[in-house]
Short mmCIF file of C-alpha atoms in Angstrom, two decimals:
data_model
loop_
_atom_site.label_atom_id
_atom_site.label_comp_id
_atom_site.label_asym_id
_atom_site.label_seq_id
_atom_site.Cartn_x
_atom_site.Cartn_y
_atom_site.Cartn_z
CA MET A 14 -37.74 193.55 32.05
CA PRO A 15 -37.40 190.17 33.83
CA THR A 16 -40.30 187.79 33.12
CA GLU A 17 -41.94 185.74 35.84
CA ILE A 18 -42.59 182.08 35.11
CA LEU A 19 -45.92 181.24 36.76
CA MET A 20 -47.19 177.94 38.16
CA PRO A 21 -49.25 176.58 35.25
CA ALA A 22 -52.78 175.19 35.34
CA LEU A 23 -52.22 171.81 33.68
CA SER A 24 -55.89 170.85 33.82
CA PRO A 25 -59.18 172.79 33.97
CA THR A 26 -59.69 171.85 37.64
CA MET A 27 -56.12 172.32 38.89
CA GLU A 28 -55.79 174.91 41.66
CA GLU A 29 -52.43 173.89 43.10
CA GLY A 30 -49.69 171.35 42.53
CA THR A 31 -46.30 170.07 43.59
CA LEU A 32 -43.18 171.34 41.87
CA ALA A 33 -41.68 167.86 41.71
CA LYS A 34 -38.41 168.58 39.90
CA TRP A 35 -36.54 171.37 38.16
CA LEU A 36 -35.01 170.34 34.84
CA VAL A 37 -33.00 173.59 34.64
CA LYS A 38 -30.86 175.56 37.06
CA GLU A 39 -30.11 179.22 37.55
CA GLY A 40 -27.94 180.51 34.72
CA ASP A 41 -29.28 178.03 32.14
CA THR A 42 -30.48 179.39 28.79
CA VAL A 43 -33.88 178.16 27.64
CA SER A 44 -35.92 178.53 24.47
CA SER A 45 -39.64 178.32 23.87
CA GLY A 46 -40.68 174.66 24.06
CA ASP A 47 -37.78 173.53 26.26
CA LEU A 48 -38.74 171.34 29.23
CA ILE A 49 -37.98 173.23 32.42
CA ALA A 50 -39.82 171.42 35.24
CA GLU A 51 -41.96 168.46 36.26
CA ILE A 52 -45.25 169.43 37.90
CA GLU A 53 -47.24 166.90 39.93
CA THR A 54 -51.00 167.45 39.94
CA ASP A 55 -53.58 165.41 41.84
CA LYS A 56 -53.58 162.88 39.02
CA ALA A 57 -50.31 162.93 37.11
CA THR A 58 -46.76 164.18 36.86
CA MET A 59 -46.45 166.34 33.76
CA GLU A 60 -43.58 168.12 32.06
CA PHE A 61 -43.78 171.92 31.88
CA GLU A 62 -42.40 173.73 28.82
CA ALA A 63 -40.95 177.22 28.64
CA VAL A 64 -43.08 179.74 26.76
CA ASP A 65 -40.44 182.45 26.36
CA GLU A 66 -36.71 182.35 25.75
CA GLY A 67 -34.05 183.75 28.03
CA THR A 68 -31.81 182.88 30.96
CA VAL A 69 -33.08 181.43 34.24
CA GLY A 70 -32.19 184.29 36.57
CA LYS A 71 -33.70 183.00 39.80
CA ILE A 72 -35.63 179.95 40.95
CA LEU A 73 -38.28 181.14 43.43
CA ILE A 74 -39.86 177.81 44.39
CA ALA A 75 -37.63 174.89 45.35
CA GLU A 76 -38.28 171.48 43.84
CA GLY A 77 -40.35 169.23 46.08
CA SER A 78 -42.53 172.16 47.22
CA GLU A 79 -46.14 171.08 47.70
CA GLY A 80 -49.35 173.09 47.49
CA VAL A 81 -48.01 175.71 45.06
CA LYS A 82 -51.01 177.72 43.90
CA VAL A 83 -51.69 178.18 40.20
CA ASN A 84 -50.35 181.51 38.89
CA THR A 85 -47.74 181.76 41.66
CA PRO A 86 -44.34 182.91 40.32
CA ILE A 87 -41.94 179.96 40.46
CA ALA A 88 -38.93 181.42 38.62
CA VAL A 89 -37.69 184.54 36.86
CA LEU A 90 -36.47 184.59 33.26
CA LEU A 91 -33.98 187.23 32.11
CA GLU A 92 -33.69 188.64 28.60
CA ASP A 93 -30.43 189.45 26.80
CA GLY A 94 -28.53 192.19 28.59
CA GLU A 95 -30.33 191.68 31.90
CA SER A 96 -28.72 190.35 35.06
CA ALA A 97 -29.89 189.00 38.39
CA ASP A 98 -29.58 192.55 39.77
CA ASP A 99 -32.54 193.55 37.58
CA ILE A 100 -34.88 191.11 39.31
CA GLY A 101 -35.41 193.39 42.29
CA THR A 102 -36.43 196.27 40.03
CA SER A 103 -38.88 194.25 37.97
CA GLY A 104 -42.29 195.88 37.70
CA SER A 105 -43.99 192.65 38.79
CA SER A 106 -43.75 190.95 42.13
CA SER A 107 -44.56 187.51 43.40
CA ALA A 108 -48.04 186.75 44.69
CA ASP A 109 -46.73 185.97 48.15
CA ALA A 110 -44.53 189.07 48.42
CA ALA A 111 -47.04 191.54 46.96
CA PRO A 112 -49.07 192.32 50.11
CA ALA A 113 -46.06 193.05 52.31
CA LYS A 114 -44.17 195.00 49.62
CA GLU A 115 -47.10 197.15 48.58
CA ALA A 116 -48.14 197.81 52.17
CA LYS A 117 -44.60 198.87 53.07
CA GLU A 118 -44.18 201.23 50.11
CA GLU A 119 -47.67 202.74 50.09
CA ALA A 120 -48.63 203.01 53.76
CA PRO A 121 -48.45 206.55 55.29
CA ALA A 122 -45.80 207.08 57.93
CA GLU A 123 -48.35 207.67 60.65
CA ALA A 124 -49.90 204.26 59.95
CA LYS A 125 -46.68 202.27 60.36
CA SER A 126 -47.62 201.21 63.84
CA GLU A 127 -50.66 199.45 62.37
CA ALA A 128 -48.60 197.44 59.85
CA PRO A 129 -48.42 194.25 61.93
CA LYS A 130 -52.20 194.22 62.32
CA GLU A 131 -52.71 194.83 58.61
CA ALA A 132 -50.25 192.09 57.67
CA ALA A 133 -52.06 189.68 59.96
CA LYS A 134 -55.34 190.25 58.20
CA ALA A 135 -56.06 187.44 55.74
CA ALA A 136 -56.72 188.49 52.18
CA PRO A 137 -60.02 187.31 50.71
CA ALA A 138 -59.95 184.15 48.60
CA ALA A 139 -59.30 184.49 44.88
CA PRO A 140 -62.66 185.50 43.30
CA GLN A 141 -64.32 184.16 40.18
CA GLY A 142 -66.03 185.97 37.34
CA ALA A 143 -69.57 185.33 36.15
CA ASP A 144 -68.22 182.81 33.64
CA GLY A 145 -66.57 180.79 36.41
CA ASN A 146 -63.01 181.77 35.47
CA ARG A 147 -60.65 182.87 38.22
CA ILE A 148 -59.89 186.57 38.55
CA PHE A 149 -56.21 187.12 39.29
CA ALA A 150 -55.54 189.91 41.75
CA SER A 151 -52.89 190.62 44.35
CA PRO A 152 -53.92 189.85 47.95
CA LEU A 153 -53.68 193.55 48.84
CA ALA A 154 -55.91 194.47 45.90
CA ARG A 155 -58.44 191.82 46.95
CA ARG A 156 -58.47 193.13 50.52
CA ILE A 157 -58.95 196.75 49.42
CA ALA A 158 -61.70 195.67 47.00
CA ALA A 159 -63.48 193.77 49.78
CA ASP A 160 -63.28 196.76 52.13
CA LYS A 161 -64.65 199.11 49.46
CA GLY A 162 -67.30 196.71 48.18
CA LEU A 163 -65.79 196.51 44.71
CA ASP A 164 -66.66 193.84 42.18
CA LEU A 165 -63.31 192.66 40.80
CA ALA A 166 -65.05 191.22 37.77
CA GLN A 167 -65.77 194.82 36.68
CA ILE A 168 -62.16 196.00 37.03
CA GLU A 169 -59.52 195.71 34.31
CA GLY A 170 -56.11 194.77 35.69
CA SER A 171 -52.96 196.62 34.68
CA GLY A 172 -50.49 194.14 36.17
CA PRO A 173 -48.69 191.27 34.46
CA LYS A 174 -51.07 189.11 32.40
CA GLY A 175 -54.01 191.31 33.43
CA ARG A 176 -53.47 190.86 37.17
CA ILE A 177 -55.39 193.41 39.28
CA VAL A 178 -53.05 195.38 41.56
CA LYS A 179 -53.52 198.05 44.21
CA ALA A 180 -53.46 200.95 41.74
CA ASP A 181 -56.44 199.47 39.88
CA VAL A 182 -58.73 199.41 42.92
CA ILE A 183 -57.53 202.33 45.03
CA ASP A 184 -59.55 204.95 43.10
CA ALA A 185 -62.36 202.69 41.89
CA LYS A 186 -65.93 203.43 42.96
CA PRO A 187 -68.05 200.85 44.82
CA GLN A 188 -70.45 199.00 42.56
CA ALA A 189 -74.09 198.30 43.17
CA ALA A 190 -73.02 194.80 44.04
CA LYS A 191 -72.18 196.02 47.53
CA GLU A 192 -75.73 197.21 48.05
CA GLU A 193 -76.99 193.82 47.01
CA ALA A 194 -74.60 191.99 49.34
CA PRO A 195 -77.04 191.79 52.31
CA LYS A 196 -79.66 190.24 50.03
CA ALA A 197 -77.14 187.75 48.66
CA GLU A 198 -75.98 186.86 52.15
CA ALA A 199 -79.56 186.41 53.30
CA ALA A 200 -80.32 184.21 50.31
CA SER A 201 -77.28 182.05 50.95
CA ALA A 202 -78.02 181.70 54.67
CA PRO A 203 -80.58 178.86 54.31
CA ALA A 204 -78.19 176.92 52.10
CA ALA A 205 -75.41 177.33 54.63
CA ALA A 206 -77.71 176.24 57.43
CA ALA A 207 -78.73 173.17 55.46
CA ALA A 208 -75.15 172.08 54.81
CA PRO A 209 -74.27 168.75 56.46
CA ALA A 210 -72.33 168.92 59.68
CA ALA A 211 -68.60 168.44 59.33
CA GLY A 212 -67.06 165.31 60.78
CA PRO A 213 -64.70 165.27 63.75
CA SER A 214 -61.41 167.09 63.30
CA ALA A 215 -58.06 165.34 62.98
CA ASP A 216 -57.21 166.26 66.58
CA GLN A 217 -60.54 164.90 67.85
CA VAL A 218 -60.01 161.60 66.04
CA ALA A 219 -56.42 161.37 67.30
CA ARG A 220 -57.61 161.84 70.88
CA MET A 221 -59.96 158.87 70.47
CA TYR A 222 -56.94 156.65 69.89
CA GLU A 223 -54.64 158.19 72.46
CA GLY A 224 -52.40 155.50 73.90
CA ARG A 225 -52.85 153.19 70.90
CA GLU A 226 -50.09 152.67 68.35
CA TYR A 227 -50.77 153.81 64.80
CA GLU A 228 -49.00 155.10 61.72
CA GLU A 229 -50.10 158.44 60.32
CA VAL A 230 -50.30 158.43 56.53
CA LYS A 231 -50.10 161.86 54.91
CA LEU A 232 -52.65 162.43 52.15
CA ASP A 233 -51.21 163.26 48.75
CA GLY A 234 -53.03 165.36 46.18
CA MET A 235 -54.68 162.35 44.52
CA ARG A 236 -56.12 160.95 47.75
CA LYS A 237 -57.43 164.39 48.76
CA THR A 238 -59.12 164.77 45.38
CA ILE A 239 -60.65 161.29 45.53
CA ALA A 240 -61.98 161.96 49.03
CA ALA A 241 -63.49 165.31 48.02
CA ARG A 242 -65.05 164.12 44.75
CA LEU A 243 -66.56 160.91 46.13
CA THR A 244 -67.91 162.69 49.20
CA GLU A 245 -69.51 165.23 46.87
CA ALA A 246 -70.85 162.45 44.65
CA LYS A 247 -72.54 160.54 47.47
CA GLN A 248 -73.94 163.71 49.04
CA GLN A 249 -75.20 165.42 45.89
CA VAL A 250 -75.85 162.72 43.28
CA PRO A 251 -79.13 160.81 43.84
CA HIS A 252 -77.91 157.27 43.21
CA PHE A 253 -80.16 154.31 42.51
CA TYR A 254 -79.05 150.79 41.66
CA LEU A 255 -80.08 148.16 39.10
CA ARG A 256 -78.75 144.59 39.21
CA ARG A 257 -78.62 141.80 36.65
CA ASP A 258 -76.96 138.40 36.29
CA ILE A 259 -75.27 137.82 32.93
CA GLN A 260 -74.35 134.39 31.59
CA LEU A 261 -70.86 134.41 30.07
CA ASP A 262 -70.47 130.93 28.56
CA ALA A 263 -71.12 132.05 24.97
CA LEU A 264 -68.76 135.03 25.40
CA LEU A 265 -65.99 132.91 26.92
CA LYS A 266 -66.16 130.42 24.05
CA PHE A 267 -66.25 133.18 21.44
CA ARG A 268 -63.33 134.97 23.14
CA GLY A 269 -61.28 131.77 23.16
CA ASP A 270 -61.87 131.20 19.45
CA LEU A 271 -60.98 134.80 18.59
CA ASN A 272 -57.80 134.77 20.66
CA LYS A 273 -56.57 131.65 18.84
CA GLN A 274 -57.02 133.44 15.52
CA LEU A 275 -55.46 136.67 16.82
CA ASP A 276 -52.48 134.98 18.46
CA ALA A 277 -50.30 135.48 15.38
CA ARG A 278 -50.86 139.25 15.67
CA GLY A 279 -49.96 139.25 19.37
CA VAL A 280 -53.51 140.27 20.35
CA LYS A 281 -55.21 138.78 23.41
CA LEU A 282 -58.70 140.02 24.19
CA SER A 283 -59.89 140.16 27.80
CA VAL A 284 -63.42 139.86 29.11
CA ASN A 285 -63.15 143.52 30.08
CA ASP A 286 -62.58 144.44 26.41
CA PHE A 287 -65.94 142.85 25.56
CA ILE A 288 -67.61 144.67 28.46
CA ILE A 289 -66.31 148.03 27.19
CA LYS A 290 -67.64 147.29 23.70
CA ALA A 291 -70.97 146.04 25.05
CA CYS A 292 -71.50 149.20 27.10
CA ALA A 293 -70.48 151.47 24.21
CA LEU A 294 -72.96 149.82 21.84
CA ALA A 295 -75.68 149.85 24.50
CA LEU A 296 -75.28 153.61 24.87
CA GLN A 297 -75.92 153.91 21.13
CA SER A 298 -78.97 151.64 21.36
CA VAL A 299 -80.36 153.69 24.27
CA PRO A 300 -79.18 157.21 23.33
CA ASP A 301 -81.19 158.97 26.05
CA ALA A 302 -78.98 157.22 28.62
CA ASN A 303 -75.78 158.45 26.98
CA ALA A 304 -75.88 161.67 28.96
CA VAL A 305 -74.20 163.73 31.69
CA TRP A 306 -75.46 166.16 34.33
CA ALA A 307 -74.44 169.77 33.66
CA GLY A 308 -75.80 171.67 36.67
CA ASP A 309 -79.01 173.08 35.21
CA ARG A 310 -79.31 170.84 32.15
CA VAL A 311 -78.53 167.42 30.73
CA LEU A 312 -76.03 166.98 27.88
CA LYS A 313 -76.87 164.09 25.56
CA MET A 314 -73.67 162.80 23.99
CA LYS A 315 -73.41 161.54 20.43
CA ALA A 316 -70.36 159.26 20.71
CA SER A 317 -69.85 156.56 23.34
CA ASP A 318 -66.91 157.76 25.44
CA VAL A 319 -66.46 155.08 28.10
CA ALA A 320 -64.25 155.54 31.16
CA VAL A 321 -62.66 152.52 32.85
CA ALA A 322 -61.40 152.58 36.44
CA VAL A 323 -57.74 151.58 36.78
CA ALA A 324 -56.30 150.93 40.24
CA ILE A 325 -52.89 152.47 40.90
CA GLU A 326 -50.80 152.83 44.02
CA GLY A 327 -52.55 155.28 46.32
CA GLY A 328 -55.72 155.73 44.26
CA LEU A 329 -57.23 155.24 40.84
CA PHE A 330 -57.58 156.74 37.39
CA THR A 331 -60.52 156.56 35.01
CA PRO A 332 -58.97 156.87 31.54
CA VAL A 333 -61.54 157.49 28.81
CA LEU A 334 -61.75 155.47 25.59
CA GLN A 335 -63.35 157.89 23.16
CA ASP A 336 -65.62 156.67 20.35
CA SER A 337 -65.63 153.18 21.83
CA ASP A 338 -68.68 152.25 19.77
CA THR A 339 -66.78 152.65 16.49
CA LYS A 340 -63.56 150.84 17.45
CA SER A 341 -62.83 147.16 16.98
CA LEU A 342 -62.27 144.89 19.96
CA SER A 343 -58.57 144.60 19.15
CA ALA A 344 -58.24 148.41 18.94
CA LEU A 345 -60.05 148.85 22.27
CA SER A 346 -57.82 146.19 23.83
CA ALA A 347 -54.59 147.87 22.66
CA GLU A 348 -55.76 151.34 23.73
CA MET A 349 -56.89 150.11 27.15
CA LYS A 350 -53.54 148.41 27.78
CA ASP A 351 -51.68 151.60 26.83
CA LEU A 352 -53.87 153.86 28.98
CA ALA A 353 -53.68 151.51 31.97
CA ALA A 354 -49.87 151.29 31.76
CA ARG A 355 -49.46 155.06 31.58
CA ALA A 356 -52.04 155.55 34.33
CA ARG A 357 -49.96 153.40 36.69
CA ASP A 358 -46.93 155.55 35.83
CA ARG A 359 -49.05 158.71 36.29
CA LYS A 360 -48.21 159.80 32.77
CA LEU A 361 -51.73 160.43 31.45
CA ALA A 362 -52.57 163.86 30.07
CA PRO A 363 -55.72 165.49 31.53
CA HIS A 364 -57.74 165.01 28.32
CA GLU A 365 -57.14 161.26 28.61
CA TYR A 366 -58.89 160.88 31.96
CA GLN A 367 -61.48 163.68 31.83
CA GLY A 368 -64.84 163.50 30.11
CA GLY A 369 -66.91 160.50 29.14
CA SER A 370 -70.55 159.85 30.00
CA PHE A 371 -70.33 156.33 31.42
CA ALA A 372 -67.81 154.37 33.49
CA ILE A 373 -66.92 150.76 34.24
CA SER A 374 -65.41 149.49 37.49
CA ASN A 375 -64.40 145.84 37.35
CA LEU A 376 -63.42 144.09 40.59
CA GLY A 377 -64.14 140.61 39.27
CA MET A 378 -60.43 139.83 38.96
CA PHE A 379 -60.19 140.27 42.75
CA GLY A 380 -62.88 137.67 43.38
CA ILE A 381 -65.62 140.17 44.26
CA ASP A 382 -69.06 138.75 43.42
CA ASN A 383 -70.89 142.09 43.33
CA PHE A 384 -70.67 145.64 44.66
CA ASP A 385 -72.13 149.14 44.25
CA ALA A 386 -69.87 151.70 42.56
CA VAL A 387 -69.97 155.46 43.21
CA ILE A 388 -70.81 157.61 40.18
CA ASN A 389 -67.99 159.83 38.97
CA PRO A 390 -69.67 163.21 38.22
CA PRO A 391 -70.75 164.37 35.72
CA HIS A 392 -71.27 160.82 34.38
CA GLY A 393 -74.84 159.56 34.21
CA ALA A 394 -74.01 156.01 35.30
CA ILE A 395 -71.31 153.52 36.23
CA LEU A 396 -71.33 149.72 35.85
CA ALA A 397 -69.88 147.67 38.72
CA VAL A 398 -68.68 144.30 37.41
CA GLY A 399 -68.23 141.23 39.60
CA ALA A 400 -66.51 137.89 39.01
CA GLY A 401 -67.83 135.24 36.67
CA VAL A 402 -68.57 132.16 38.79
CA LYS A 403 -70.13 128.78 38.11
CA LYS A 404 -73.75 128.69 39.30
CA PRO A 405 -76.79 126.45 38.83
CA VAL A 406 -79.28 128.02 36.42
CA VAL A 407 -82.64 127.00 35.00
CA GLY A 408 -82.54 126.83 31.20
CA LYS A 409 -85.26 127.92 28.78
CA ASP A 410 -86.46 124.31 28.61
CA GLY A 411 -86.81 124.22 32.39
CA GLU A 412 -83.82 121.94 32.86
CA LEU A 413 -81.28 122.67 35.59
CA ALA A 414 -77.78 123.37 34.27
CA VAL A 415 -74.46 124.96 35.30
CA ALA A 416 -73.42 128.30 33.78
CA THR A 417 -70.75 130.94 34.30
CA VAL A 418 -72.66 133.87 35.76
CA MET A 419 -71.39 137.42 36.26
CA SER A 420 -73.28 139.78 38.55
CA VAL A 421 -73.34 143.47 37.55
CA THR A 422 -74.78 146.54 39.25
CA LEU A 423 -75.60 149.75 37.38
CA SER A 424 -75.36 152.85 39.60
CA VAL A 425 -77.49 155.58 38.02
CA ASP A 426 -77.82 159.34 38.54
CA HIS A 427 -81.59 159.78 38.86
CA ARG A 428 -81.33 163.40 37.66
CA VAL A 429 -80.12 162.11 34.28
CA ILE A 430 -81.63 158.64 33.90
CA ASP A 431 -84.97 157.40 35.26
CA GLY A 432 -85.59 153.83 36.38
CA ALA A 433 -87.16 152.49 33.19
CA LEU A 434 -84.45 154.08 31.03
CA GLY A 435 -81.71 152.66 33.26
CA ALA A 436 -83.31 149.21 33.05
CA GLU A 437 -83.39 149.48 29.25
CA LEU A 438 -79.69 150.37 29.18
CA LEU A 439 -78.70 147.50 31.47
CA ASN A 440 -80.78 145.07 29.43
CA ALA A 441 -78.96 146.20 26.26
CA ILE A 442 -75.60 145.58 27.96
CA LYS A 443 -76.75 142.10 28.99
CA GLU A 444 -77.98 141.24 25.48
CA ASN A 445 -74.65 142.32 23.96
CA LEU A 446 -72.59 140.21 26.37
CA GLU A 447 -74.78 137.11 26.08
CA ASN A 448 -74.74 137.37 22.27
CA PRO A 449 -71.16 138.51 21.60
CA MET A 450 -71.18 137.87 17.83
CA VAL A 451 -73.79 140.62 17.48
CA MET A 452 -71.17 143.15 18.63
CA LEU A 453 -69.15 142.47 15.49
CA ALA A 454 -72.05 143.04 13.11
#
């Protein structure tokens, strides 16, 4: 029987992607592990490997197609002895074709006049189980389940890969969940009423600028994701901000001396490398601040996994340097350079930019004195780093002097870290940077 190749979920949060490029064509023979396509997610372009072996009988989704939902059939693989003629008789059908095909084959003759109305009805959105995992069901099955008050989480699918099809729900009995629906709807009503009002629509904004020249820039997947996540962060994460000035003269001198000694090895440490190390060690010194928000609980992390914002064309990545507290400055420097280079090429794997408990955003190289960064959920905090500039300072002896001062702002999630704890963390970061030799002890 022909095998459908489905749009893969290349990260835990991926719901759709762009089929950027096919690496095979119809008639090609593939084996398990062969690269067959390039899939563009909101963050990266990744290569997709074949799971089964066979011949590519038909490509269902053309390369360059955007917004292809996860689990949508994108091609059909034929086994030995099968031909393209067998595709039409395959027991499975594509997600998009399923509603029309099933409705046409199963509808009684006397109901044919109602077919256009039925086809126009939108199928309910793909449901989720109690564990948060998606439940895969054909649109027709979802619509029938909704009409009958069925809980799809309680139904075992008989279709390909456990997909729930019409036959699974047609004779199923309504669950008690239907009886509880009014209560659930009533309970959710206050939350819906309290939701913030949506902004003006695209058409409304366009009308404001009618008669004025402008260029319309289409949002790609990355920009849509950034907009959604940062809007969510500012609306749902209770930010508060702590600011400190850090004197860098001792660090700059120490860095210069180290780089002279490391020159023969081709290693050149940046100020940002020291900041990463300082934050990682501070999280170990203040372990209660090394935490993330997990909905109804806080997860206290053991290792210091520090994310660093990297600007790329059209957006940014936050690659994560795991176990930063245990790595040498030269190791952190090499890893950061590698992650940043692959981030700009959009070649990072999901596990390389997901996770972490703390982030750093450094705009000092752009001449920014100070700024407030937005927390990247579920992180507990993010450090915004400004430029090091010469400023007059009063020394411990009361004498006026000139020092290189860097302004930093710690944005903190108040659900995870309280004010005093955040202040303790920021003070530990400051102590590490103003006494850089301690970081090597």
